[in-house]
Each structure stands twice: as structure tokens, then as C-alpha cells.
XYZ file of C-alpha atoms in Angstrom:
294
model
C 18.616 -101.015 21.436
C 14.968 -100.501 20.447
C 14.758 -102.656 17.326
C 16.767 -105.363 15.570
C 16.499 -108.110 12.987
C 18.458 -111.316 13.598
C 19.055 -113.401 10.480
C 15.579 -112.653 9.137
C 14.392 -114.325 5.956
C 10.951 -113.666 4.539
C 9.409 -115.537 1.617
C 6.186 -114.379 -0.011
C 3.927 -117.326 -0.917
C 6.341 -119.781 0.716
C 6.003 -123.291 -0.706
C 4.355 -122.117 -3.925
C 6.091 -122.351 -7.320
C 5.971 -118.558 -7.542
C 7.487 -117.981 -4.080
C 9.688 -114.879 -3.800
C 12.390 -114.326 -1.197
C 12.031 -110.672 -0.195
C 14.524 -110.744 2.689
C 17.488 -113.107 2.733
C 19.243 -113.663 6.083
C 19.156 -109.988 7.102
C 20.647 -108.850 10.402
C 20.307 -105.200 11.352
C 20.300 -103.338 14.677
C 19.143 -99.735 15.170
C 19.980 -98.013 18.438
C 18.032 -95.442 20.425
C 18.118 -91.979 18.919
C 19.590 -92.949 15.554
C 18.523 -91.367 12.271
C 18.906 -94.012 9.570
C 18.321 -93.742 5.827
C 17.216 -96.927 4.065
C 17.816 -96.896 0.319
C 17.855 -99.361 -2.560
C 16.275 -100.027 -5.954
C 12.653 -101.083 -6.374
C 12.239 -104.664 -5.215
C 15.307 -104.609 -2.980
C 13.313 -105.462 0.158
C 13.090 -102.041 1.831
C 9.338 -102.037 2.423
C 9.349 -105.657 3.563
C 12.120 -104.858 6.026
C 10.325 -101.903 7.630
C 7.095 -103.906 7.884
C 9.067 -106.471 9.893
C 10.472 -103.720 12.110
C 6.917 -102.512 12.726
C 5.672 -106.005 13.538
C 3.319 -106.235 10.558
C 4.993 -109.288 9.004
C 6.186 -112.454 10.732
C 9.583 -113.711 9.538
C 9.743 -117.008 7.677
C 12.858 -117.542 9.795
C 14.889 -115.404 12.200
C 13.798 -113.012 14.923
C 12.562 -109.428 15.263
C 13.552 -107.895 18.594
C 12.080 -104.828 20.281
C 14.005 -103.846 23.388
C 15.469 -107.339 23.421
C 12.108 -109.097 23.273
C 11.268 -111.439 20.407
C 8.153 -109.893 18.893
C 6.847 -113.264 17.723
C 7.716 -115.391 20.757
C 4.892 -117.238 22.503
C 3.209 -115.210 25.228
C 4.614 -111.848 24.118
C 2.243 -108.877 24.245
C 2.712 -107.903 20.587
C 0.141 -105.114 20.709
C 1.993 -103.243 23.465
C 5.355 -103.728 21.774
C 4.047 -102.535 18.405
C 2.879 -99.261 19.951
C 6.557 -98.339 20.356
C 6.970 -98.293 16.559
C 5.115 -95.846 14.313
C 5.026 -96.650 10.594
C 4.011 -93.985 8.080
C 3.222 -95.583 4.731
C 3.843 -93.881 1.399
C 1.060 -91.348 0.616
C -0.390 -91.574 4.161
C -2.954 -88.888 3.345
C -4.860 -91.531 1.394
C -5.733 -93.063 4.775
C -7.432 -89.916 6.129
C -11.146 -90.542 6.562
C -12.631 -88.536 9.452
C -14.677 -85.354 9.038
C -12.235 -83.143 10.943
C -8.508 -82.962 11.560
C -9.171 -83.307 15.283
C -11.094 -86.574 14.826
C -8.532 -88.029 12.448
C -5.518 -87.397 14.680
C -7.499 -88.564 17.730
C -8.562 -91.858 16.133
C -5.648 -93.960 17.392
C -5.432 -92.634 20.969
C -9.217 -92.809 21.327
C -9.152 -96.477 20.338
C -6.593 -97.111 23.076
C -9.330 -96.175 25.517
C -7.494 -93.113 26.811
C -9.389 -90.403 28.759
C -10.712 -87.507 26.691
C -8.289 -84.987 28.203
C -5.315 -87.244 27.377
C -6.588 -87.684 23.820
C -6.884 -83.905 23.447
C -3.352 -83.430 24.824
C -1.935 -85.926 22.361
C -3.765 -84.370 19.419
C -2.505 -80.875 20.240
C 1.077 -82.080 20.785
C 1.153 -84.204 17.628
C -0.077 -81.329 15.454
C 2.430 -78.969 17.044
C 5.251 -81.442 16.323
C 4.443 -81.339 12.597
C 4.123 -77.557 12.521
C 0.324 -77.283 12.529
C -1.778 -75.351 15.043
C -5.245 -75.285 16.593
C -6.671 -73.244 13.722
C -7.155 -76.360 11.571
C -8.551 -78.663 14.282
C -12.158 -78.425 13.121
C -11.458 -78.192 9.407
C -11.915 -81.105 7.062
C -8.530 -82.663 6.258
C -9.635 -82.757 2.621
C -9.717 -78.950 2.489
C -6.000 -78.722 3.243
C -3.049 -78.582 0.878
C -1.280 -81.798 -0.068
C 1.616 -81.063 2.280
C -0.743 -80.213 5.152
C -2.756 -83.402 4.592
C 0.414 -85.438 4.800
C 1.436 -83.694 8.006
C -1.987 -84.432 9.521
C -1.615 -88.099 8.583
C 1.842 -88.225 10.193
C 0.438 -86.451 13.265
C -2.019 -89.326 13.597
C 0.929 -91.701 13.960
C 2.772 -89.370 16.356
C -0.339 -89.152 18.541
C 0.333 -92.791 19.469
C 3.629 -91.505 20.928
C 5.963 -94.113 19.407
C 9.644 -94.250 20.314
C 10.646 -95.158 16.766
C 9.217 -93.471 13.658
C 9.514 -95.221 10.285
C 8.668 -93.221 7.157
C 8.331 -94.789 3.719
C 9.121 -92.158 1.049
C 7.694 -89.295 3.166
C 8.133 -86.608 0.469
C 6.882 -88.589 -2.548
C 4.595 -86.574 -4.838
C 5.061 -83.239 -3.044
C 6.261 -79.992 -4.574
C 9.627 -78.545 -3.411
C 8.024 -76.428 -0.691
C 6.024 -79.375 0.619
C 9.116 -81.594 0.613
C 11.126 -79.041 2.573
C 8.333 -78.630 5.153
C 8.127 -82.384 5.708
C 11.901 -82.772 5.974
C 12.150 -79.829 8.378
C 9.839 -81.299 10.985
C 11.301 -84.802 10.574
C 14.740 -83.367 11.356
C 13.250 -81.544 14.335
C 11.578 -84.713 15.640
C 14.982 -86.368 15.637
C 17.083 -83.425 16.830
C 14.764 -81.844 19.383
C 12.701 -84.795 20.613
C 15.360 -87.498 20.301
C 13.022 -89.717 18.304
C 14.606 -92.657 16.504
C 13.893 -92.120 12.796
C 14.160 -94.633 9.951
C 13.451 -93.121 6.538
C 13.020 -95.036 3.303
C 13.759 -92.744 0.374
C 15.070 -92.526 -3.181
C 16.031 -88.899 -2.554
C 19.712 -89.225 -1.678
C 20.100 -85.529 -0.837
C 17.238 -85.742 1.669
C 18.793 -88.805 3.291
C 22.123 -86.967 3.578
C 20.441 -84.024 5.291
C 18.678 -86.192 7.858
C 20.645 -89.357 8.525
C 24.070 -90.057 9.927
C 23.817 -93.711 8.910
C 22.692 -95.233 5.610
C 21.694 -98.822 4.884
C 21.708 -99.860 1.210
C 19.666 -102.899 0.206
C 19.817 -105.002 -2.938
C 18.185 -108.362 -3.666
C 16.788 -108.739 -0.167
C 20.187 -108.294 1.490
C 22.064 -105.462 3.182
C 24.729 -104.398 0.678
C 26.217 -101.409 2.508
C 25.783 -100.120 6.048
C 27.723 -97.204 7.460
C 27.909 -93.464 7.990
C 26.571 -91.286 5.180
C 29.946 -90.070 3.972
C 31.512 -93.516 3.675
C 28.483 -95.073 1.971
C 28.076 -92.225 -0.529
C 31.676 -92.579 -1.699
C 30.638 -95.877 -3.343
C 29.511 -93.842 -6.348
C 29.877 -96.597 -8.977
C 28.181 -99.211 -6.807
C 25.251 -96.900 -6.130
C 24.954 -96.065 -9.825
C 24.809 -99.793 -10.614
C 21.676 -99.869 -8.449
C 20.307 -96.804 -10.289
C 20.894 -94.686 -7.190
C 22.727 -91.398 -7.451
C 24.801 -89.947 -4.653
C 24.350 -86.168 -4.283
C 25.877 -84.248 -7.201
C 28.654 -82.675 -5.066
C 29.738 -86.134 -3.892
C 29.763 -87.469 -7.460
C 31.802 -84.470 -8.600
C 34.311 -84.907 -5.761
C 34.663 -88.613 -6.581
C 35.240 -87.904 -10.286
C 37.877 -85.273 -9.505
C 39.621 -87.618 -7.061
C 39.627 -90.361 -9.720
C 41.419 -87.954 -12.048
C 44.161 -87.223 -9.551
C 42.866 -84.111 -7.827
C 43.785 -84.159 -4.103
C 40.153 -83.875 -3.027
C 38.299 -85.983 -0.441
C 35.718 -88.310 -1.982
C 33.227 -87.957 0.893
C 32.165 -84.314 0.448
C 28.381 -83.922 0.619
C 27.675 -80.278 -0.211
C 28.538 -77.933 -3.049
C 30.267 -75.379 -0.814
C 32.755 -77.980 0.451
C 33.569 -79.111 -3.099
C 33.980 -75.517 -4.283
C 36.365 -74.768 -1.412
C 38.382 -77.928 -2.137
C 38.663 -77.068 -5.839
C 39.677 -73.505 -4.999
C 42.428 -74.785 -2.704
C 43.713 -77.098 -5.458
C 43.776 -74.294 -8.025
C 45.485 -71.962 -5.590
C 48.139 -74.637 -5.026
C 48.714 -74.852 -8.767
C 46.875 -78.151 -9.427
C 44.911 -78.357 -12.675
C 43.119 -81.025 -14.618
C 44.604 -82.291 -17.846
C 43.304 -80.469 -20.876
C 39.983 -81.888 -21.976
C 39.741 -84.094 -18.843
C 36.800 -82.410 -17.158
C 34.908 -84.739 -14.813
C 31.768 -86.311 -16.268
C 28.974 -86.148 -13.698
């Protein structure tokens, strides 16, 4: 088990009249090789949670464990442990600052004191993992497209060779092509390289395409935690949080509520279409004027 929270509470400005409890007695364990989607409304505690997982915030109470070690225990080598977790903040391209792509991706490994040939190896591998080649090494990152800049920024995190990659809204602000490019290589990092991936997102369809497990947060607590299909069937509960399950899932749930013999956990349009076709072939029909409202 690479990372876990044990009864973690975190209070911003603890002791002050304006103190805010961002995490409230949260326990969560993420195993090696998992792909986990973390969703919830604004202010639900998602960003605070992932900053704890990455070792950037110390719990007010509770423990953060990496490979069974308490990250904040006395005598623990926090720096070494933190290198196992890579955190990509929202809009990571805003943190690019070097003159060339090569220098930007190399910044972290170089500051570890690694030999030049090892730094070069890590730079080349990290860029390859995000679908970029040697042709851009000596270009300014600021000459690239928005999607390419984001991939360079993520490559800078991958160059540290973490075992766990946390991404906070990785497709925010990108056009459809840019979003698909980012999601493609994230899926490949998980599928091909076996990297543990934790993705914070409001894009429920993207979460469904990447993750097998979804954690829903609300008010600093874990509200739901389970496989994608079971969590997404909580259509009304998700809507209460201003989160929308994928349209096919909402349609399937509405049809099931109206008596159609259709599974509520369908995630894609083709599966819903096939289920509806089977119902119609069997002679089932909705009551007149009772079309599902999605």
C-alpha cells in the first residue's frame, strides 16, 4: 500500500475565530497500481486531501502513511518519501520558467544531484511518456501549444520518477483535442507503466474512462467510495452536489426508475442503446408521455 490517510483532520488557521475544518476524520487507503478518481464540489476538501497525500500539509490530527511509514513521525526522512509522490497542480504550465524544454524538465533531477547522463535519460524518458519527442528539447516551452506546455510541465514531475502520480484537474482550460491528448497519456501511464494515478476532476466522463474506483468528497469527508459503476448509480446524490454522472448513466437510471428492466450502472451510450433495443424487442415500452428527463 503506497499511501494512506488514517483519521486525518486538517484545520486551516486552527485556534482562530475564522478557523475552517477542511478535512474531518478522513481515512483512505490507495493501493499500488490503482487508478482513482477524486470528485466533489468546490470546497469539499479534494485539494487539501491530495496535498496531504503528497506530504505538503501536516495533519492537525491523524497520520499520513507512505509504504507504512508515518510521513510526519520524528526522524523520518520526509524528503526521500515525498519523492515517491508526484503532484501536478492545476494549470501546471504556469510554473514553467526555463529557457528550453530540456532545462525545464531537467530542473528537478538536476537538483537531486544526479549525474548528467542520468538527468538526460530521465528527460528523454519523461518526454516520451507524455508523447513528446527530441524535436522540442531546445525550443522554448512558451512557443508550444497549450496542450504541449501542459505535457512538458507534467514531464517535469515524471522526470522525478514517482511511484504515485496525483493530478489536480489535468484537462482544465484545454480544448477537446488537448483534453483527449492529456487523458490518452495518463491512461497509458497507468496501463502500460503500472503507475498509481489519483486524478481530481469535475469531468465525470473523463474519470469514468480512467478510473476503476471513485472517491466522492463533501464537507471535508468521504461521502462515497467504490467502483465507478456503483458510485455513478447514485445519480440523485451526485446531482445534489452539483455533479453529473455521464449522460448514458443518467439516462439508464431514469429508465430504470420508470420500470424499464435496464441496469442502472451503464457508462456508455452504446450499452444503453443496446439495453433499450432489447427492451423494445421484448415488447416493453414506456407509458405514453413518460419519457425520461435527463
